[in-house]
Structures are given as structure tokens and as C-alpha cells.
Amino acid sequence: GRLMQFIVLYCLGLSSEIYRRAVCRRFNPERVFQNAVAKTMLAEMGFRGMLGGIWADSIQCRGVDRKELHRRLCNVFHDDLSHGDMKPDYLASMVTVAFERLKHDGAKLIHCPDFIRACLGDEIIDLPALSRLLGRPPSKHRLSMMDDASYRLRRAMKQVERLPHAASTISSFMIFVQSVRSCDR
């Protein structure tokens, strides 16, 4: 028990340092929310870039096929492929696995919500969970920490709403959150 914990926390060099950071990371709802929003926007812009730079129009019906994903990953791993550090067969296998895991079950394309879910998948609270947390009134069945986090995030959003031009930005973001949430069902 304690001996193993000590070894993992202090005796494994870089692995211990990373593990210690993860274990000792303080939960900060505002920072989690801020990171989720920033990563969502980065993922959405990255997805629009993969579609060829569709910056203003809706992309709800568009997606990335296996061939396009392969082309993009060939660009990402160009140096590794050129120097022989990665074999083309391995990249092809990686594309197959990545494509199957990124797309929604039965879909023929990777869609933006799928890509965003993948980008946020390793977060403490992903965007759909955070939107559900913010979208429901406090309940006596939830943990008090979650009620407190929800209250603090709502209070912060109300303060931001008072800023000029923030109302339209927040409403646009909430519409986006709802669309991601609806794709989870």
C-alpha cells in the first residue's frame, strides 16, 4: 500500500514527477471550464482546417473520410516516413485504428463533434459533462463540491454577461455546447 505509493510518487524519475502532478492537481472548476472552452474552439478550428478552411459556413453535414485522415497524417509524420523511422504500413494501420475510434458508430465520416470529443476525452470534466453540470439546478443528490463548482461557474458567467458583446458570444457558445450535447445522445 504505502510503500508502493511512495515508490510510484518518488522513485520512478520522470514517471513519478508526472504522476505526482496528476495526483496533486487541485480541482479548479473555473480552470477546467476555461480549458474545455479553449480546447473546444481549437478542435473546431482544426476540424474546419481539415475540411479545407471552411471558416464561416456551417460544417454540420461535412466530415473527414479515411483517405483525408491518411493524407493529413502523412503530412504530420512526413519527416518520420522520409527518414525511415516510421513505415508506411504502420501509418496505414494507425489511420485505420484512429478512423474507427474517432468516428461515431456506423458513420462513414469523422464529424466535428466526434473530433471535439476526442480532443477533450482525457479532461477531468469533458464539455458535455460540464454543460450538463451547468444546465441543471442544484440537487440534493449531487455532491456539495459539484454544487459549489456549478454555483461558481454560473456566477462567473453572469459577471461576464455584463461585459459588452459578451452576451452574443456566450449565447453562441451555449448553442454550440447544446449541439455537442445532442450528438452524445
Coordinates of N, CA and C in Angstrom, one line a residue:
G1 N 0.8 -1.2 0.0 CA 0.0 0.0 0.0 C 0.8 1.3 0.0
R2 N 1.3 1.7 1.2 CA 2.0 2.9 1.3 C 3.4 2.9 0.7
L3 N 4.1 1.7 0.8 CA 5.4 1.6 0.1 C 5.3 1.7 -1.4
M4 N 4.3 1.1 -2.0 CA 4.0 1.2 -3.4 C 3.7 2.6 -3.8
Q5 N 2.9 3.3 -3.0 CA 2.6 4.7 -3.3 C 3.9 5.6 -3.2
F6 N 4.7 5.3 -2.2 CA 6.0 6.1 -2.1 C 6.8 5.8 -3.3
I7 N 7.0 4.6 -3.8 CA 7.8 4.3 -4.9 C 7.3 5.0 -6.2
V8 N 5.9 4.9 -6.4 CA 5.3 5.5 -7.6 C 5.5 7.0 -7.5
L9 N 5.3 7.6 -6.4 CA 5.4 9.1 -6.3 C 6.8 9.7 -6.3
Y10 N 7.8 8.9 -5.9 CA 9.1 9.5 -5.7 C 10.3 8.7 -6.3
C11 N 10.2 7.5 -6.7 CA 11.3 6.7 -7.1 C 11.4 6.3 -8.6
L12 N 10.5 6.8 -9.4 CA 10.5 6.4 -10.8 C 10.9 7.6 -11.8
G13 N 11.6 8.5 -11.3 CA 12.1 9.6 -12.1 C 11.0 10.4 -12.7
L14 N 11.1 10.6 -14.1 CA 10.1 11.4 -14.8 C 8.7 10.9 -14.6
S15 N 8.5 9.6 -14.6 CA 7.2 9.0 -14.4 C 6.6 9.4 -13.1
S16 N 7.4 9.4 -12.1 CA 6.9 9.8 -10.7 C 6.6 11.3 -10.8
E17 N 7.4 12.1 -11.4 CA 7.1 13.6 -11.5 C 5.7 13.8 -12.2
I18 N 5.5 13.1 -13.3 CA 4.2 13.3 -14.0 C 3.1 12.8 -13.1
Y19 N 3.2 11.6 -12.5 CA 2.2 11.0 -11.7 C 1.9 11.9 -10.5
R20 N 2.9 12.5 -9.9 CA 2.7 13.4 -8.7 C 1.9 14.6 -9.2
R21 N 2.2 15.2 -10.3 CA 1.5 16.3 -10.8 C 0.0 16.0 -11.0
A22 N -0.2 14.8 -11.6 CA -1.6 14.4 -11.8 C -2.4 14.2 -10.5
V23 N -1.7 13.5 -9.6 CA -2.4 13.2 -8.3 C -2.6 14.4 -7.5
C24 N -1.6 15.3 -7.5 CA -1.7 16.5 -6.6 C -2.4 17.7 -7.3
R25 N -2.8 17.5 -8.5 CA -3.5 18.6 -9.2 C -4.8 19.0 -8.5
R26 N -4.9 20.3 -8.2 CA -6.0 20.8 -7.5 C -7.1 21.0 -8.5
F27 N -8.3 20.6 -8.1 CA -9.5 20.7 -8.9 C -10.0 22.2 -8.9
N28 N -9.9 22.8 -10.0 CA -10.4 24.2 -10.1 C -11.4 24.3 -11.2
P29 N -12.7 24.4 -10.8 CA -13.8 24.4 -11.8 C -13.7 25.5 -12.9
E30 N -13.2 26.6 -12.5 CA -13.1 27.7 -13.4 C -12.0 27.4 -14.5
R31 N -10.9 26.8 -14.0 CA -9.8 26.5 -15.0 C -10.3 25.3 -15.9
V32 N -11.0 24.4 -15.3 CA -11.5 23.3 -16.1 C -12.4 23.8 -17.2
F33 N -13.3 24.7 -16.8 CA -14.2 25.3 -17.8 C -13.5 26.0 -18.9
Q34 N -12.5 26.9 -18.4 CA -11.7 27.7 -19.4 C -11.0 26.8 -20.3
N35 N -10.3 25.7 -19.8 CA -9.6 24.8 -20.7 C -10.5 24.1 -21.7
A36 N -11.7 23.7 -21.2 CA -12.7 23.0 -22.1 C -13.1 23.9 -23.2
V37 N -13.4 25.1 -22.9 CA -13.8 26.1 -23.9 C -12.7 26.3 -24.9
A38 N -11.5 26.5 -24.4 CA -10.4 26.8 -25.3 C -10.1 25.6 -26.2
K39 N -10.0 24.4 -25.6 CA -9.8 23.2 -26.4 C -10.9 22.9 -27.4
T40 N -12.1 23.2 -27.0 CA -13.2 23.0 -27.9 C -13.1 23.9 -29.1
M41 N -12.8 25.2 -28.9 CA -12.6 26.1 -30.0 C -11.4 25.8 -30.9
L42 N -10.3 25.3 -30.3 CA -9.1 24.9 -31.1 C -9.5 23.6 -31.9
A43 N -10.2 22.7 -31.3 CA -10.6 21.5 -32.0 C -11.5 21.8 -33.2
E44 N -12.5 22.7 -32.9 CA -13.4 23.1 -34.0 C -12.7 23.8 -35.2
M45 N -11.8 24.7 -34.8 CA -11.0 25.4 -35.9 C -10.1 24.4 -36.6
G46 N -9.5 23.5 -35.9 CA -8.6 22.4 -36.5 C -9.5 21.6 -37.5
F47 N -10.7 21.2 -37.0 CA -11.5 20.4 -37.9 C -11.9 21.2 -39.2
R48 N -12.3 22.5 -39.0 CA -12.6 23.3 -40.2 C -11.4 23.4 -41.1
G49 N -10.2 23.4 -40.5 CA -9.0 23.4 -41.4 C -8.8 22.1 -42.1
M50 N -9.1 21.0 -41.5 CA -9.0 19.7 -42.2 C -10.0 19.6 -43.3
L51 N -11.1 20.4 -43.2 CA -12.1 20.4 -44.3 C -11.7 21.3 -45.4
G52 N -10.5 21.9 -45.3 CA -10.1 22.8 -46.4 C -10.2 24.3 -46.0
G53 N -10.5 24.6 -44.8 CA -10.6 26.0 -44.4 C -12.0 26.6 -44.6
I54 N -13.0 25.9 -44.2 CA -14.3 26.4 -44.2 C -14.5 27.2 -42.9
W55 N -14.3 28.5 -42.9 CA -14.3 29.3 -41.7 C -15.6 29.9 -41.3
A56 N -16.5 30.2 -42.3 CA -17.7 30.9 -42.0 C -19.0 30.0 -42.1
D57 N -19.0 29.1 -43.0 CA -20.2 28.3 -43.2 C -20.4 27.2 -42.2
S58 N -21.6 26.6 -42.1 CA -21.8 25.5 -41.3 C -21.1 24.3 -41.7
I59 N -20.7 23.5 -40.8 CA -19.9 22.2 -41.2 C -20.7 21.0 -40.6
Q60 N -21.9 21.2 -40.2 CA -22.6 20.1 -39.6 C -22.8 18.8 -40.4
C61 N -22.9 19.0 -41.7 CA -23.1 17.8 -42.6 C -21.8 17.4 -43.3
R62 N -20.7 18.0 -42.9 CA -19.4 17.7 -43.5 C -18.6 16.8 -42.6
G63 N -17.6 16.1 -43.2 CA -16.8 15.2 -42.4 C -15.5 14.9 -43.1
V64 N -14.7 14.2 -42.4 CA -13.4 13.7 -42.9 C -13.4 12.2 -43.1
D65 N -13.1 11.8 -44.3 CA -13.1 10.4 -44.6 C -11.7 9.8 -44.3
R66 N -11.6 8.5 -44.4 CA -10.3 7.7 -44.1 C -9.2 8.2 -45.0
K67 N -9.5 8.5 -46.3 CA -8.4 8.9 -47.2 C -7.9 10.3 -46.8
E68 N -8.7 11.2 -46.4 CA -8.3 12.5 -45.9 C -7.5 12.4 -44.6
L69 N -7.9 11.6 -43.7 CA -7.2 11.4 -42.5 C -5.8 10.9 -42.8
H70 N -5.7 9.9 -43.7 CA -4.4 9.3 -44.1 C -3.5 10.4 -44.7
R71 N -4.1 11.2 -45.6 CA -3.3 12.3 -46.2 C -2.8 13.3 -45.1
R72 N -3.6 13.6 -44.2 CA -3.2 14.6 -43.1 C -2.1 14.0 -42.2
L73 N -2.3 12.7 -41.9 CA -1.3 12.1 -41.0 C 0.0 11.8 -41.8
C74 N -0.1 11.6 -43.1 CA 1.2 11.6 -43.9 C 1.9 12.9 -43.8
N75 N 1.2 14.0 -43.8 CA 1.9 15.3 -43.6 C 2.5 15.4 -42.2
V76 N 1.7 15.0 -41.2 CA 2.2 15.1 -39.8 C 3.5 14.3 -39.6
F77 N 3.5 13.1 -40.2 CA 4.6 12.2 -40.0 C 5.6 12.2 -41.2
H78 N 5.6 13.2 -42.0 CA 6.4 13.3 -43.2 C 7.9 13.0 -42.9
D79 N 8.4 13.7 -41.9 CA 9.9 13.5 -41.6 C 10.2 12.1 -41.2
D80 N 9.3 11.5 -40.3 CA 9.5 10.1 -39.8 C 9.4 9.1 -41.0
L81 N 8.5 9.4 -41.9 CA 8.4 8.5 -43.1 C 9.6 8.6 -44.0
S82 N 10.0 9.9 -44.2 CA 11.2 10.1 -45.1 C 12.5 9.5 -44.6
H83 N 12.7 9.6 -43.3 CA 13.9 9.1 -42.7 C 13.9 7.6 -42.3
G84 N 12.7 7.0 -42.6 CA 12.6 5.6 -42.3 C 12.3 5.2 -40.8
D85 N 12.0 6.2 -40.0 CA 11.7 6.0 -38.6 C 10.3 5.4 -38.5
M86 N 9.4 5.6 -39.5 CA 8.1 5.0 -39.5 C 7.9 4.4 -40.9
K87 N 7.3 3.2 -40.9 CA 7.0 2.5 -42.1 C 5.6 2.9 -42.6
P88 N 5.4 3.0 -43.9 CA 4.1 3.4 -44.4 C 3.0 2.4 -44.0
D89 N 3.3 1.1 -43.8 CA 2.3 0.1 -43.4 C 1.8 0.4 -42.0
Y90 N 2.8 0.9 -41.1 CA 2.4 1.2 -39.7 C 1.5 2.4 -39.7
L91 N 1.8 3.4 -40.5 CA 0.9 4.6 -40.6 C -0.4 4.2 -41.1
A92 N -0.5 3.3 -42.1 CA -1.8 2.9 -42.6 C -2.6 2.2 -41.5
S93 N -1.9 1.4 -40.8 CA -2.6 0.7 -39.6 C -3.1 1.7 -38.6
M94 N -2.2 2.7 -38.3 CA -2.6 3.7 -37.4 C -3.8 4.5 -37.8
V95 N -3.9 4.8 -39.1 CA -5.0 5.5 -39.7 C -6.3 4.7 -39.6
T96 N -6.2 3.4 -39.8 CA -7.4 2.5 -39.7 C -7.9 2.5 -38.3
V97 N -7.0 2.4 -37.3 CA -7.5 2.4 -35.9 C -8.0 3.7 -35.5
A98 N -7.3 4.8 -35.8 CA -7.7 6.1 -35.5 C -9.1 6.5 -36.1
F99 N -9.2 6.1 -37.3 CA -10.5 6.4 -38.0 C -11.7 5.7 -37.3
E100 N -11.5 4.5 -37.0 CA -12.6 3.7 -36.4 C -12.9 4.2 -35.0
R101 N -11.9 4.7 -34.3 CA -12.1 5.2 -32.9 C -12.6 6.7 -32.9
L102 N -12.3 7.4 -33.9 CA -12.7 8.8 -34.0 C -14.2 9.0 -34.5
K103 N -14.6 8.2 -35.4 CA -15.9 8.3 -36.0 C -17.0 7.7 -35.1
H104 N -18.2 8.2 -35.2 CA -19.3 7.7 -34.5 C -19.7 6.3 -35.0
D105 N -20.2 5.4 -34.2 CA -20.5 4.0 -34.7 C -21.4 4.1 -36.0
G106 N -20.9 3.3 -36.9 CA -21.6 3.2 -38.2 C -21.5 4.3 -39.2
A107 N -20.9 5.4 -38.8 CA -20.7 6.5 -39.7 C -19.6 6.3 -40.7
K108 N -19.6 6.9 -41.8 CA -18.6 6.8 -42.8 C -17.6 7.9 -42.8
L109 N -17.9 9.0 -41.9 CA -17.0 10.1 -41.8 C -16.8 10.5 -40.4
I110 N -15.7 11.2 -40.1 CA -15.5 11.8 -38.8 C -16.1 13.1 -38.8
H111 N -17.0 13.4 -37.9 CA -17.7 14.7 -37.9 C -17.1 15.6 -36.7
C112 N -17.4 16.8 -36.8 CA -16.8 17.8 -35.8 C -17.0 17.4 -34.4
P113 N -18.3 17.1 -34.0 CA -18.5 16.7 -32.6 C -17.6 15.5 -32.2
D114 N -17.4 14.5 -33.1 CA -16.6 13.3 -32.8 C -15.2 13.8 -32.5
F115 N -14.7 14.7 -33.4 CA -13.3 15.2 -33.2 C -13.2 16.0 -31.9
I116 N -14.1 16.8 -31.6 CA -14.1 17.6 -30.3 C -14.1 16.6 -29.1
R117 N -15.0 15.6 -29.2 CA -15.0 14.6 -28.1 C -13.6 14.0 -27.9
A118 N -13.0 13.6 -29.0 CA -11.6 13.0 -28.9 C -10.6 14.0 -28.3
C119 N -10.7 15.3 -28.7 CA -9.8 16.3 -28.2 C -10.0 16.5 -26.7
L120 N -11.2 16.4 -26.2 CA -11.5 16.6 -24.8 C -11.6 15.3 -24.0
G121 N -11.4 14.2 -24.6 CA -11.6 12.9 -23.9 C -10.8 12.7 -22.7
D122 N -9.7 13.3 -22.5 CA -8.8 13.0 -21.4 C -8.9 14.1 -20.3
E123 N -9.9 14.9 -20.4 CA -10.0 16.0 -19.4 C -10.7 15.5 -18.2
I124 N -10.6 16.2 -17.1 CA -11.2 15.9 -15.8 C -12.7 15.9 -16.0
I125 N -13.2 16.9 -16.6 CA -14.6 17.0 -17.0 C -14.7 17.4 -18.5
D126 N -15.3 16.6 -19.3 CA -15.3 17.0 -20.7 C -16.5 18.0 -20.9
L127 N -16.6 18.5 -22.1 CA -17.5 19.6 -22.4 C -19.0 19.1 -22.2
P128 N -19.4 17.9 -22.7 CA -20.8 17.5 -22.5 C -21.1 17.4 -21.0
A129 N -20.2 16.8 -20.2 CA -20.4 16.7 -18.7 C -20.5 18.1 -18.1
L130 N -19.6 19.0 -18.5 CA -19.6 20.3 -18.0 C -20.9 21.1 -18.3
S131 N -21.4 20.9 -19.5 CA -22.7 21.5 -19.9 C -23.9 21.0 -19.1
R132 N -23.8 19.6 -18.9 CA -24.9 19.1 -18.0 C -24.8 19.6 -16.6
L133 N -23.6 19.8 -16.1 CA -23.4 20.3 -14.8 C -23.9 21.7 -14.7
L134 N -23.7 22.5 -15.7 CA -24.2 23.9 -15.7 C -25.6 24.0 -16.0
G135 N -26.2 23.0 -16.7 CA -27.5 23.1 -17.2 C -28.6 22.7 -16.3
R136 N -28.2 22.1 -15.1 CA -29.2 21.7 -14.2 C -29.2 22.5 -12.9
P137 N -30.3 22.7 -12.3 CA -30.3 23.3 -11.0 C -29.7 22.5 -9.9
P138 N -29.1 23.1 -8.9 CA -28.5 22.3 -7.8 C -29.5 21.2 -7.3
S139 N -28.9 20.1 -6.9 CA -29.8 19.0 -6.4 C -29.2 18.5 -5.1
K140 N -30.1 18.0 -4.3 CA -29.6 17.4 -3.0 C -28.9 16.1 -3.2
H141 N -29.0 15.5 -4.4 CA -28.4 14.2 -4.7 C -27.0 14.4 -5.2
R142 N -26.6 15.6 -5.6 CA -25.2 15.8 -6.1 C -24.3 16.1 -4.9
L143 N -23.0 15.8 -5.2 CA -22.0 16.2 -4.1 C -22.0 17.7 -3.9
S144 N -21.7 18.1 -2.7 CA -21.6 19.5 -2.5 C -20.5 20.2 -3.3
M145 N -19.4 19.5 -3.6 CA -18.3 20.1 -4.3 C -18.9 20.5 -5.7
M146 N -19.7 19.6 -6.3 CA -20.2 19.8 -7.7 C -21.2 21.0 -7.6
D147 N -22.0 21.1 -6.6 CA -22.9 22.2 -6.4 C -22.2 23.5 -6.3
D148 N -21.1 23.5 -5.5 CA -20.3 24.7 -5.4 C -19.6 25.1 -6.7
A149 N -19.1 24.1 -7.4 CA -18.5 24.3 -8.7 C -19.5 24.9 -9.7
S150 N -20.6 24.3 -9.7 CA -21.7 24.8 -10.6 C -22.1 26.3 -10.2
Y151 N -22.2 26.5 -8.9 CA -22.5 27.9 -8.5 C -21.4 28.9 -8.9
R152 N -20.2 28.5 -8.7 CA -19.1 29.4 -9.0 C -19.0 29.7 -10.5
L153 N -19.2 28.7 -11.3 CA -19.2 28.8 -12.8 C -20.4 29.7 -13.3
R154 N -21.6 29.5 -12.7 CA -22.7 30.3 -13.1 C -22.5 31.8 -12.7
R155 N -21.9 32.0 -11.5 CA -21.6 33.4 -11.1 C -20.6 34.0 -12.0
A156 N -19.6 33.3 -12.4 CA -18.6 33.8 -13.3 C -19.2 34.1 -14.7
M157 N -20.1 33.3 -15.1 CA -20.8 33.5 -16.4 C -21.7 34.8 -16.3
K158 N -22.3 35.0 -15.2 CA -23.2 36.2 -15.1 C -22.3 37.4 -15.1
Q159 N -21.1 37.4 -14.4 CA -20.3 38.5 -14.4 C -19.8 38.8 -15.8
V160 N -19.5 37.8 -16.6 CA -19.0 38.0 -18.0 C -20.1 38.5 -18.9
E161 N -21.4 38.1 -18.6 CA -22.5 38.6 -19.4 C -22.7 40.1 -19.3
R162 N -22.2 40.7 -18.3 CA -22.3 42.1 -18.1 C -21.4 42.9 -19.0
L163 N -20.3 42.2 -19.5 CA -19.3 42.9 -20.4 C -19.9 43.1 -21.8
P164 N -19.5 44.2 -22.5 CA -20.0 44.5 -23.8 C -19.7 43.3 -24.8
H165 N -20.6 43.0 -25.6 CA -20.5 41.9 -26.6 C -20.4 40.5 -26.1
A166 N -20.4 40.4 -24.7 CA -20.3 39.0 -24.2 C -21.5 38.2 -24.3
A167 N -22.7 38.8 -24.3 CA -23.9 38.1 -24.3 C -24.0 37.3 -25.6
S168 N -23.7 37.9 -26.8 CA -23.8 37.1 -28.0 C -22.8 36.0 -28.1
T169 N -21.6 36.3 -27.5 CA -20.5 35.3 -27.5 C -20.9 34.1 -26.6
I170 N -21.5 34.4 -25.5 CA -21.9 33.3 -24.6 C -23.1 32.5 -25.2
S171 N -24.1 33.2 -25.8 CA -25.2 32.5 -26.3 C -24.7 31.7 -27.5
S172 N -23.8 32.2 -28.3 CA -23.2 31.3 -29.4 C -22.5 30.1 -28.9
F173 N -21.8 30.3 -27.8 CA -21.1 29.2 -27.2 C -22.1 28.2 -26.6
M174 N -23.1 28.6 -26.0 CA -24.1 27.7 -25.4 C -24.8 26.9 -26.5
I175 N -25.1 27.6 -27.6 CA -25.7 26.9 -28.7 C -24.8 25.8 -29.2
F176 N -23.5 26.1 -29.3 CA -22.5 25.1 -29.7 C -22.5 24.0 -28.7
V177 N -22.5 24.3 -27.4 CA -22.5 23.2 -26.4 C -23.7 22.3 -26.5
Q178 N -24.9 22.9 -26.8 CA -26.1 22.1 -26.9 C -26.0 21.2 -28.1
S179 N -25.3 21.7 -29.2 CA -25.2 20.8 -30.4 C -24.2 19.7 -30.1
V180 N -23.2 19.9 -29.4 CA -22.3 18.8 -29.0 C -23.0 17.9 -28.1
R181 N -23.8 18.4 -27.1 CA -24.5 17.6 -26.2 C -25.5 16.7 -26.9
S182 N -26.2 17.3 -27.9 CA -27.2 16.5 -28.6 C -26.6 15.4 -29.4
C183 N -25.4 15.5 -29.8 CA -24.7 14.5 -30.6 C -24.3 13.3 -29.7
D184 N -24.2 13.5 -28.4 CA -23.8 12.5 -27.4 C -25.0 11.5 -27.2
R185 N -26.2 11.9 -27.5 CA -27.3 11.0 -27.2 C -27.5 10.0 -28.2

